[in-house]
PDB file of C-alpha atoms in Angstrom:
ATOM      1  CA  MET A   1     -63.861  85.690  56.319  1.00 50.00           C
ATOM      2  CA  ASN A   2     -64.884  88.562  54.065  1.00 57.00           C
ATOM      3  CA  TRP A   3     -68.687  88.735  54.314  1.00 58.00           C
ATOM      4  CA  GLN A   4     -68.844  91.225  51.508  1.00 60.00           C
ATOM      5  CA  VAL A   5     -67.109  88.785  49.155  1.00 57.00           C
ATOM      6  CA  LEU A   6     -69.441  85.956  50.176  1.00 55.00           C
ATOM      7  CA  TRP A   7     -72.469  88.191  49.755  1.00 55.00           C
ATOM      8  CA  GLU A   8     -71.369  89.260  46.302  1.00 60.00           C
ATOM      9  CA  LYS A   9     -70.690  85.602  45.408  1.00 60.00           C
ATOM     10  CA  TYR A  10     -73.956  84.075  46.648  1.00 59.00           C
ATOM     11  CA  TYR A  11     -76.286  87.049  46.190  1.00 58.00           C
ATOM     12  CA  PRO A  12     -77.266  86.100  42.636  1.00 63.00           C
ATOM     13  CA  LEU A  13     -78.013  82.514  43.754  1.00 61.00           C
ATOM     14  CA  ILE A  14     -80.072  83.671  46.696  1.00 65.00           C
ATOM     15  CA  GLY A  15     -81.872  86.177  44.510  1.00 66.00           C
ATOM     16  CA  ASP A  16     -82.696  83.514  41.900  1.00 67.00           C
ATOM     17  CA  PHE A  17     -83.899  81.122  44.606  1.00 69.00           C
ATOM     18  CA  VAL A  18     -86.155  83.735  46.183  1.00 72.00           C
ATOM     19  CA  ILE A  19     -87.578  84.719  42.807  1.00 74.00           C
ATOM     20  CA  ASN A  20     -88.150  81.081  41.833  1.00 72.00           C
ATOM     21  CA  PHE A  21     -89.671  80.299  45.227  1.00 76.00           C
ATOM     22  CA  LEU A  22     -92.058  83.244  45.119  1.00 78.00           C
ATOM     23  CA  SER A  23     -93.051  82.557  41.517  1.00 79.00           C
ATOM     24  CA  ALA A  24     -93.545  78.860  42.291  1.00 78.00           C
ATOM     25  CA  LEU A  25     -95.630  79.738  45.356  1.00 81.00           C
ATOM     26  CA  ALA A  26     -97.724  82.133  43.288  1.00 84.00           C
ATOM     27  CA  VAL A  27     -98.237  79.502  40.574  1.00 82.00           C
ATOM     28  CA  PHE A  28     -99.172  76.917  43.209  1.00 84.00           C
ATOM     29  CA  ILE A  29    -101.697  79.174  44.977  1.00 87.00           C
ATOM     30  CA  VAL A  30    -103.241  80.472  41.753  1.00 86.00           C
ATOM     31  CA  GLY A  31    -103.392  76.969  40.235  1.00 86.00           C
ATOM     32  CA  TRP A  32    -104.985  75.530  43.391  1.00 85.00           C
ATOM     33  CA  LEU A  33    -107.600  78.281  43.449  1.00 87.00           C
ATOM     34  CA  ILE A  34    -108.297  77.798  39.745  1.00 88.00           C
ATOM     35  CA  SER A  35    -108.806  74.048  40.290  1.00 85.00           C
ATOM     36  CA  LYS A  36    -111.316  74.776  43.065  1.00 86.00           C
ATOM     37  CA  PHE A  37    -113.134  77.322  40.921  1.00 86.00           C
ATOM     38  CA  ILE A  38    -113.330  74.945  37.964  1.00 86.00           C
ATOM     39  CA  GLY A  39    -114.522  72.135  40.263  1.00 82.00           C
ATOM     40  CA  LYS A  40    -117.356  74.283  41.623  1.00 83.00           C
ATOM     41  CA  SER A  41    -118.240  75.423  38.097  1.00 83.00           C
ATOM     42  CA  ILE A  42    -118.459  71.828  36.900  1.00 77.00           C
ATOM     43  CA  ARG A  43    -120.754  70.996  39.815  1.00 76.00           C
ATOM     44  CA  LYS A  44    -123.064  73.933  39.087  1.00 78.00           C
ATOM     45  CA  ILE A  45    -123.217  73.223  35.350  1.00 76.00           C
ATOM     46  CA  ALA A  46    -123.806  69.514  35.941  1.00 70.00           C
ATOM     47  CA  HIS A  47    -126.680  70.115  38.363  1.00 69.00           C
ATOM     48  CA  ARG A  48    -128.349  72.425  35.855  1.00 71.00           C
ATOM     49  CA  SER A  49    -128.036  69.888  33.031  1.00 67.00           C
ATOM     50  CA  ASN A  50    -130.411  66.952  32.671  1.00 63.00           C
ATOM     51  CA  ALA A  51    -127.991  65.134  30.381  1.00 59.00           C
ATOM     52  CA  LEU A  52    -125.614  64.190  33.212  1.00 60.00           C
ATOM     53  CA  ASP A  53    -126.339  61.839  36.089  1.00 59.00           C
ATOM     54  CA  TYR A  54    -125.793  63.748  39.325  1.00 63.00           C
ATOM     55  CA  THR A  55    -124.098  60.707  40.884  1.00 61.00           C
ATOM     56  CA  ALA A  56    -121.295  61.107  38.340  1.00 64.00           C
ATOM     57  CA  VAL A  57    -120.601  64.728  39.293  1.00 70.00           C
ATOM     58  CA  PRO A  58    -118.201  64.016  42.218  1.00 68.00           C
ATOM     59  CA  MET A  59    -116.114  61.663  40.082  1.00 67.00           C
ATOM     60  CA  ILE A  60    -115.909  64.043  37.127  1.00 73.00           C
ATOM     61  CA  GLU A  61    -115.158  66.952  39.421  1.00 76.00           C
ATOM     62  CA  GLY A  62    -112.393  65.003  41.189  1.00 74.00           C
ATOM     63  CA  ILE A  63    -110.767  63.894  37.932  1.00 76.00           C
ATOM     64  CA  VAL A  64    -110.709  67.420  36.493  1.00 82.00           C
ATOM     65  CA  VAL A  65    -109.577  69.072  39.738  1.00 83.00           C
ATOM     66  CA  TRP A  66    -106.705  66.681  40.383  1.00 79.00           C
ATOM     67  CA  ALA A  67    -105.606  66.745  36.756  1.00 83.00           C
ATOM     68  CA  ILE A  68    -105.193  70.523  37.087  1.00 85.00           C
ATOM     69  CA  ARG A  69    -103.428  70.193  40.437  1.00 83.00           C
ATOM     70  CA  ILE A  70    -100.962  67.605  39.135  1.00 81.00           C
ATOM     71  CA  LEU A  71    -100.168  69.904  36.220  1.00 82.00           C
ATOM     72  CA  VAL A  72     -99.648  72.782  38.660  1.00 83.00           C
ATOM     73  CA  ILE A  73     -97.281  70.665  40.784  1.00 82.00           C
ATOM     74  CA  LEU A  74     -95.228  69.775  37.704  1.00 78.00           C
ATOM     75  CA  VAL A  75     -94.982  73.452  36.769  1.00 79.00           C
ATOM     76  CA  VAL A  76     -93.898  74.303  40.319  1.00 78.00           C
ATOM     77  CA  LEU A  77     -91.168  71.660  40.202  1.00 76.00           C
ATOM     78  CA  THR A  78     -89.803  73.093  36.973  1.00 76.00           C
ATOM     79  CA  GLN A  79     -89.391  76.447  38.729  1.00 70.00           C
ATOM     80  CA  PHE A  80     -86.749  74.844  40.934  1.00 68.00           C
ATOM     81  CA  GLY A  81     -84.911  73.259  38.032  1.00 67.00           C
ATOM     82  CA  ILE A  82     -86.227  69.737  38.634  1.00 67.00           C
ATOM     83  CA  LYS A  83     -86.493  67.744  35.423  1.00 67.00           C
ATOM     84  CA  THR A  84     -90.022  66.439  35.326  1.00 63.00           C
ATOM     85  CA  THR A  85     -89.429  64.088  32.393  1.00 68.00           C
ATOM     86  CA  SER A  86     -87.608  61.560  34.572  1.00 65.00           C
ATOM     87  CA  LEU A  87     -90.230  61.989  37.296  1.00 63.00           C
ATOM     88  CA  ILE A  88     -93.049  61.369  34.816  1.00 67.00           C
ATOM     89  CA  ALA A  89     -91.242  58.275  33.524  1.00 67.00           C
ATOM     90  CA  ALA A  90     -90.871  56.942  37.068  1.00 65.00           C
ATOM     91  CA  LEU A  91     -94.516  57.619  37.826  1.00 66.00           C
ATOM     92  CA  GLY A  92     -95.493  55.906  34.585  1.00 70.00           C
ATOM     93  CA  ALA A  93     -93.524  52.785  35.487  1.00 66.00           C
ATOM     94  CA  ALA A  94     -95.023  52.773  38.980  1.00 63.00           C
ATOM     95  CA  GLY A  95     -98.494  53.256  37.513  1.00 63.00           C
ATOM     96  CA  LEU A  96     -97.973  50.308  35.149  1.00 60.00           C
ATOM     97  CA  ALA A  97     -96.918  48.056  38.017  1.00 61.00           C
ATOM     98  CA  ILE A  98     -99.883  49.163  40.125  1.00 57.00           C
ATOM     99  CA  GLY A  99    -102.221  48.710  37.164  1.00 57.00           C
ATOM    100  CA  LEU A 100    -101.095  45.111  36.644  1.00 55.00           C
ATOM    101  CA  ALA A 101    -101.543  44.389  40.349  1.00 52.00           C
ATOM    102  CA  LEU A 102    -104.991  45.995  40.428  1.00 51.00           C
ATOM    103  CA  GLN A 103    -106.274  44.819  37.065  1.00 56.00           C
ATOM    104  CA  GLY A 104    -109.749  43.945  38.379  1.00 62.00           C
ATOM    105  CA  THR A 105    -110.067  47.306  40.095  1.00 73.00           C
ATOM    106  CA  LEU A 106    -109.079  49.139  36.922  1.00 76.00           C
ATOM    107  CA  GLN A 107    -111.733  47.198  35.027  1.00 83.00           C
ATOM    108  CA  ASN A 108    -114.316  48.500  37.469  1.00 82.00           C
ATOM    109  CA  ILE A 109    -113.018  52.056  37.003  1.00 81.00           C
ATOM    110  CA  ALA A 110    -113.144  51.728  33.210  1.00 84.00           C
ATOM    111  CA  ALA A 111    -116.642  50.245  33.401  1.00 87.00           C
ATOM    112  CA  GLY A 112    -117.739  53.059  35.732  1.00 84.00           C
ATOM    113  CA  ILE A 113    -116.471  55.655  33.283  1.00 82.00           C
ATOM    114  CA  MET A 114    -118.337  53.938  30.429  1.00 86.00           C
ATOM    115  CA  LEU A 115    -121.545  53.740  32.491  1.00 86.00           C
ATOM    116  CA  ILE A 116    -121.323  57.445  33.223  1.00 80.00           C
ATOM    117  CA  ALA A 117    -120.355  58.407  29.683  1.00 79.00           C
ATOM    118  CA  LEU A 118    -122.956  56.309  27.826  1.00 83.00           C
ATOM    119  CA  ARG A 119    -125.602  56.430  30.618  1.00 84.00           C
ATOM    120  CA  PRO A 120    -127.449  53.116  30.103  1.00 89.00           C
ATOM    121  CA  ILE A 121    -128.643  53.619  33.694  1.00 89.00           C
ATOM    122  CA  ARG A 122    -129.101  56.644  35.930  1.00 86.00           C
ATOM    123  CA  ALA A 123    -129.821  57.192  39.592  1.00 85.00           C
ATOM    124  CA  GLY A 124    -133.519  56.821  40.332  1.00 87.00           C
ATOM    125  CA  GLU A 125    -134.265  54.512  37.396  1.00 90.00           C
ATOM    126  CA  SER A 126    -135.853  51.089  37.785  1.00 91.00           C
ATOM    127  CA  VAL A 127    -133.653  48.442  36.171  1.00 93.00           C
ATOM    128  CA  THR A 128    -132.900  44.742  36.013  1.00 93.00           C
ATOM    129  CA  ILE A 129    -129.291  43.549  35.719  1.00 92.00           C
ATOM    130  CA  SER A 130    -129.100  40.149  34.049  1.00 88.00           C
ATOM    131  CA  SER A 131    -125.969  39.233  35.979  1.00 80.00           C
ATOM    132  CA  GLY A 132    -127.407  37.840  39.194  1.00 78.00           C
ATOM    133  CA  GLY A 133    -130.975  38.771  38.231  1.00 86.00           C
ATOM    134  CA  ILE A 134    -130.876  41.949  40.333  1.00 90.00           C
ATOM    135  CA  SER A 135    -133.899  44.240  40.054  1.00 92.00           C
ATOM    136  CA  GLY A 136    -134.513  47.548  41.770  1.00 93.00           C
ATOM    137  CA  THR A 137    -133.886  51.285  41.724  1.00 93.00           C
ATOM    138  CA  VAL A 138    -130.410  52.629  40.983  1.00 92.00           C
ATOM    139  CA  SER A 139    -129.121  54.482  44.035  1.00 89.00           C
ATOM    140  CA  GLU A 140    -125.598  55.453  42.988  1.00 85.00           C
ATOM    141  CA  ILE A 141    -123.084  54.897  40.211  1.00 85.00           C
ATOM    142  CA  GLY A 142    -119.636  55.203  41.742  1.00 80.00           C
ATOM    143  CA  LEU A 143    -116.121  54.891  40.393  1.00 76.00           C
ATOM    144  CA  PHE A 144    -115.909  51.229  41.441  1.00 83.00           C
ATOM    145  CA  LEU A 145    -119.400  50.086  42.416  1.00 86.00           C
ATOM    146  CA  THR A 146    -123.049  50.532  41.488  1.00 90.00           C
ATOM    147  CA  ARG A 147    -125.617  50.486  44.297  1.00 91.00           C
ATOM    148  CA  ILE A 148    -129.157  49.266  43.654  1.00 93.00           C
ATOM    149  CA  ILE A 149    -132.056  49.317  46.119  1.00 94.00           C
ATOM    150  CA  GLN A 150    -134.218  46.252  45.536  1.00 92.00           C
ATOM    151  CA  ASN A 151    -137.997  46.403  45.721  1.00 87.00           C
ATOM    152  CA  ASP A 152    -137.840  44.839  49.197  1.00 89.00           C
ATOM    153  CA  GLY A 153    -135.637  47.694  50.441  1.00 91.00           C
ATOM    154  CA  ILE A 154    -132.369  45.708  50.499  1.00 93.00           C
ATOM    155  CA  GLN A 155    -129.325  47.472  49.057  1.00 93.00           C
ATOM    156  CA  VAL A 156    -127.242  45.462  46.590  1.00 93.00           C
ATOM    157  CA  THR A 157    -123.727  46.574  45.634  1.00 92.00           C
ATOM    158  CA  VAL A 158    -122.538  45.374  42.226  1.00 91.00           C
ATOM    159  CA  PRO A 159    -119.052  45.855  40.690  1.00 90.00           C
ATOM    160  CA  ASN A 160    -119.211  48.181  37.703  1.00 90.00           C
ATOM    161  CA  SER A 161    -117.582  45.586  35.466  1.00 89.00           C
ATOM    162  CA  SER A 162    -120.439  43.148  36.191  1.00 90.00           C
ATOM    163  CA  VAL A 163    -123.036  45.807  35.379  1.00 91.00           C
ATOM    164  CA  TRP A 164    -121.277  46.865  32.174  1.00 91.00           C
ATOM    165  CA  SER A 165    -120.904  43.281  30.905  1.00 90.00           C
ATOM    166  CA  SER A 166    -124.546  42.405  31.642  1.00 91.00           C
ATOM    167  CA  THR A 167    -127.746  42.937  29.734  1.00 92.00           C
ATOM    168  CA  ILE A 168    -129.483  45.929  31.323  1.00 93.00           C
ATOM    169  CA  ILE A 169    -133.270  46.206  31.207  1.00 93.00           C
ATOM    170  CA  ASN A 170    -134.259  49.798  31.969  1.00 93.00           C
ATOM    171  CA  PHE A 171    -137.935  50.223  32.826  1.00 91.00           C
ATOM    172  CA  SER A 172    -137.772  53.981  33.418  1.00 89.00           C
ATOM    173  CA  ARG A 173    -135.885  55.303  30.410  1.00 88.00           C
ATOM    174  CA  ASN A 174    -138.938  55.615  28.148  1.00 90.00           C
ATOM    175  CA  LYS A 175    -141.781  57.826  29.310  1.00 90.00           C
ATOM    176  CA  THR A 176    -144.482  55.285  28.500  1.00 93.00           C
ATOM    177  CA  ARG A 177    -144.816  51.510  28.803  1.00 93.00           C
ATOM    178  CA  ARG A 178    -147.171  49.004  27.280  1.00 94.00           C
ATOM    179  CA  MET A 179    -149.276  46.954  29.660  1.00 95.00           C
ATOM    180  CA  ASP A 180    -150.815  43.588  28.822  1.00 96.00           C
ATOM    181  CA  ILE A 181    -153.338  42.154  31.274  1.00 95.00           C
ATOM    182  CA  LEU A 182    -154.625  38.622  30.699  1.00 95.00           C
ATOM    183  CA  VAL A 183    -158.187  38.021  31.863  1.00 94.00           C
ATOM    184  CA  PRO A 184    -159.364  34.385  31.949  1.00 93.00           C
ATOM    185  CA  VAL A 185    -163.031  33.694  31.197  1.00 93.00           C
ATOM    186  CA  SER A 186    -164.740  30.329  31.494  1.00 90.00           C
ATOM    187  CA  TYR A 187    -165.969  28.489  28.431  1.00 89.00           C
ATOM    188  CA  GLY A 188    -169.685  29.122  27.990  1.00 87.00           C
ATOM    189  CA  ASP A 189    -169.566  32.691  29.361  1.00 90.00           C
ATOM    190  CA  ASP A 190    -170.653  35.567  27.116  1.00 91.00           C
ATOM    191  CA  LEU A 191    -167.384  36.862  25.590  1.00 93.00           C
ATOM    192  CA  ASP A 192    -169.022  39.943  24.061  1.00 93.00           C
ATOM    193  CA  LYS A 193    -170.429  40.922  27.452  1.00 94.00           C
ATOM    194  CA  ALA A 194    -167.062  40.322  29.117  1.00 94.00           C
ATOM    195  CA  ILE A 195    -165.291  42.528  26.563  1.00 94.00           C
ATOM    196  CA  GLU A 196    -167.931  45.241  27.039  1.00 94.00           C
ATOM    197  CA  ILE A 197    -167.359  45.209  30.819  1.00 94.00           C
ATOM    198  CA  LEU A 198    -163.598  45.379  30.366  1.00 95.00           C
ATOM    199  CA  GLU A 199    -163.959  48.340  27.990  1.00 94.00           C
ATOM    200  CA  GLU A 200    -165.948  50.200  30.659  1.00 94.00           C
ATOM    201  CA  VAL A 201    -163.301  49.457  33.286  1.00 95.00           C
ATOM    202  CA  VAL A 202    -160.507  50.724  31.044  1.00 94.00           C
ATOM    203  CA  ALA A 203    -162.472  53.843  30.079  1.00 93.00           C
ATOM    204  CA  GLN A 204    -162.932  54.755  33.762  1.00 93.00           C
ATOM    205  CA  GLN A 205    -159.287  54.175  34.707  1.00 93.00           C
ATOM    206  CA  GLU A 206    -157.051  57.229  35.068  1.00 92.00           C
ATOM    207  CA  ASN A 207    -153.537  57.655  33.650  1.00 92.00           C
ATOM    208  CA  ILE A 208    -154.133  55.604  30.512  1.00 93.00           C
ATOM    209  CA  ASP A 209    -152.829  57.071  27.255  1.00 92.00           C
ATOM    210  CA  LEU A 210    -155.406  57.829  24.592  1.00 88.00           C
ATOM    211  CA  GLU A 211    -152.867  57.113  21.860  1.00 89.00           C
ATOM    212  CA  PRO A 212    -152.159  54.350  21.073  1.00 89.00           C
ATOM    213  CA  LYS A 213    -155.731  53.433  21.845  1.00 92.00           C
ATOM    214  CA  ALA A 214    -156.345  50.597  24.281  1.00 93.00           C
ATOM    215  CA  SER A 215    -157.386  47.321  22.669  1.00 95.00           C
ATOM    216  CA  ILE A 216    -159.292  44.374  24.158  1.00 95.00           C
ATOM    217  CA  TYR A 217    -159.477  41.072  22.290  1.00 95.00           C
ATOM    218  CA  VAL A 218    -159.613  37.302  22.662  1.00 95.00           C
ATOM    219  CA  SER A 219    -156.013  36.155  22.464  1.00 93.00           C
ATOM    220  CA  GLU A 220    -155.849  32.512  23.493  1.00 92.00           C
ATOM    221  CA  TYR A 221    -157.779  29.307  24.082  1.00 92.00           C
ATOM    222  CA  ARG A 222    -156.435  27.311  26.977  1.00 88.00           C
ATOM    223  CA  GLU A 223    -157.390  23.985  28.497  1.00 85.00           C
ATOM    224  CA  SER A 224    -160.242  25.297  30.614  1.00 85.00           C
ATOM    225  CA  VAL A 225    -160.469  29.063  29.939  1.00 90.00           C
ATOM    226  CA  VAL A 226    -160.624  31.623  27.178  1.00 93.00           C
ATOM    227  CA  VAL A 227    -158.039  34.407  27.616  1.00 94.00           C
ATOM    228  CA  ILE A 228    -158.981  38.020  26.885  1.00 94.00           C
ATOM    229  CA  THR A 229    -156.040  40.422  26.597  1.00 96.00           C
ATOM    230  CA  ILE A 230    -156.229  44.083  27.598  1.00 95.00           C
ATOM    231  CA  ARG A 231    -153.415  46.016  25.888  1.00 96.00           C
ATOM    232  CA  LEU A 232    -152.843  49.665  26.740  1.00 95.00           C
ATOM    233  CA  TRP A 233    -150.117  52.269  27.284  1.00 96.00           C
ATOM    234  CA  THR A 234    -149.418  54.279  30.409  1.00 95.00           C
ATOM    235  CA  ALA A 235    -146.691  56.456  31.928  1.00 93.00           C
ATOM    236  CA  SER A 236    -143.726  54.506  33.283  1.00 90.00           C
ATOM    237  CA  ASN A 237    -143.811  56.203  36.686  1.00 89.00           C
ATOM    238  CA  VAL A 238    -147.426  55.084  37.366  1.00 92.00           C
ATOM    239  CA  TYR A 239    -147.275  51.709  35.603  1.00 93.00           C
ATOM    240  CA  TRP A 240    -147.649  49.512  38.678  1.00 91.00           C
ATOM    241  CA  ASN A 241    -150.310  51.747  40.245  1.00 94.00           C
ATOM    242  CA  VAL A 242    -152.437  51.474  37.112  1.00 95.00           C
ATOM    243  CA  HIS A 243    -151.784  47.732  36.891  1.00 95.00           C
ATOM    244  CA  ALA A 244    -152.863  47.116  40.492  1.00 95.00           C
ATOM    245  CA  ALA A 245    -155.978  49.263  40.128  1.00 95.00           C
ATOM    246  CA  LEU A 246    -157.066  47.484  36.951  1.00 95.00           C
ATOM    247  CA  MET A 247    -156.462  44.011  38.372  1.00 95.00           C
ATOM    248  CA  LYS A 248    -158.723  44.813  41.301  1.00 94.00           C
ATOM    249  CA  ARG A 249    -161.525  46.505  39.360  1.00 94.00           C
ATOM    250  CA  ILE A 250    -161.587  43.917  36.588  1.00 94.00           C
ATOM    251  CA  ARG A 251    -162.260  41.076  39.010  1.00 92.00           C
ATOM    252  CA  GLN A 252    -164.855  43.109  40.927  1.00 93.00           C
ATOM    253  CA  ARG A 253    -166.811  44.141  37.830  1.00 93.00           C
ATOM    254  CA  LEU A 254    -166.786  40.679  36.312  1.00 93.00           C
ATOM    255  CA  GLU A 255    -168.094  39.121  39.518  1.00 91.00           C
ATOM    256  CA  GLU A 256    -170.817  41.797  39.726  1.00 91.00           C
ATOM    257  CA  HIS A 257    -172.051  40.476  36.369  1.00 91.00           C
ATOM    258  CA  ALA A 258    -171.930  36.820  37.446  1.00 87.00           C
ATOM    259  CA  PHE A 259    -168.584  36.032  35.826  1.00 87.00           C
ATOM    260  CA  GLN A 260    -167.023  33.704  38.362  1.00 81.00           C
ATOM    261  CA  LEU A 261    -163.283  33.143  38.655  1.00 77.00           C
ATOM    262  CA  PRO A 262    -162.475  30.245  36.307  1.00 77.00           C
ATOM    263  CA  VAL A 263    -161.184  27.154  38.053  1.00 68.00           C
ATOM    264  CA  PRO A 264    -159.179  24.607  36.075  1.00 62.00           C
ATOM    265  CA  ALA A 265    -161.332  21.562  35.525  1.00 57.00           C
ATOM    266  CA  ARG A 266    -160.139  18.074  34.771  1.00 58.00           C
ATOM    267  CA  ILE A 267    -162.316  15.129  33.866  1.00 54.00           C
ATOM    268  CA  SER A 268    -161.065  11.759  34.933  1.00 56.00           C
ATOM    269  CA  LYS A 269    -162.474   8.522  33.612  1.00 57.00           C
ATOM    270  CA  VAL A 270    -162.359   5.410  35.705  1.00 56.00           C
ATOM    271  CA  VAL A 271    -162.362   2.188  33.757  1.00 55.00           C
ATOM    272  CA  THR A 272    -163.571  -0.892  35.580  1.00 55.00           C
ATOM    273  CA  GLU A 273    -163.044  -4.413  34.401  1.00 57.00           C
ATOM    274  CA  ASP A 274    -165.560  -7.198  34.815  1.00 53.00           C
ATOM    275  CA  HIS A 275    -164.068 -10.308  36.342  1.00 49.00           C
ATOM    276  CA  GLU A 276    -165.703 -13.582  35.682  1.00 47.00           C
TER     277      GLU A 276
END
């Protein structure tokens, strides 16, 4: 066997393979490093921006990073003469079959993307989800599930599709909230004096917005009480603290001025018949 003849015959093939291998390896390494760099950049930019929920950062980072890596792998395959069109077609058919089998899961993914893109809720916000009547603080918005910590400390995990298809009441999105407190007063009590006392209580309470100005008025006549409404605005993050403080002080101040807690009163009439 003439080694020189074989060398001259296969040298160009070996040379092309080595060149393609080295170029493919270089593309793979550079592309992988670029994907990591872009992933870290996305994380830094996202954490500096208030417009993006930080719970969505891992998902966005993963999607971008793996999109770049898949593109790099396809480029590497072309370096070895592999036709990627047939491979992409096969992957597309496999993806369609998997998508049909996992239709519910894909709905959760789509809903998760919409929740992150449109941001009706964010981590740390107090919300109520109409589906199931779930109320609490949003802990995490994942690719498949949304986690909510209820006010009693119990964690509830809800599929994203259920959250997206429900009516969402967000108590934290606006900076301020209106508060209406109903104060019952017995018939016969001095309403002007009661309103004066309530005005003093409101004026002494902290964290109440000056604009719109708080209003106190008689709003309703019920069976055994007159209802006085206190309407004011306060910051959303201290809403319940202000509410609890006012409920306590209102009752204390009214009782100090001899306004007793109204008790529903019913008058019953007994009819007796005379028998001969």
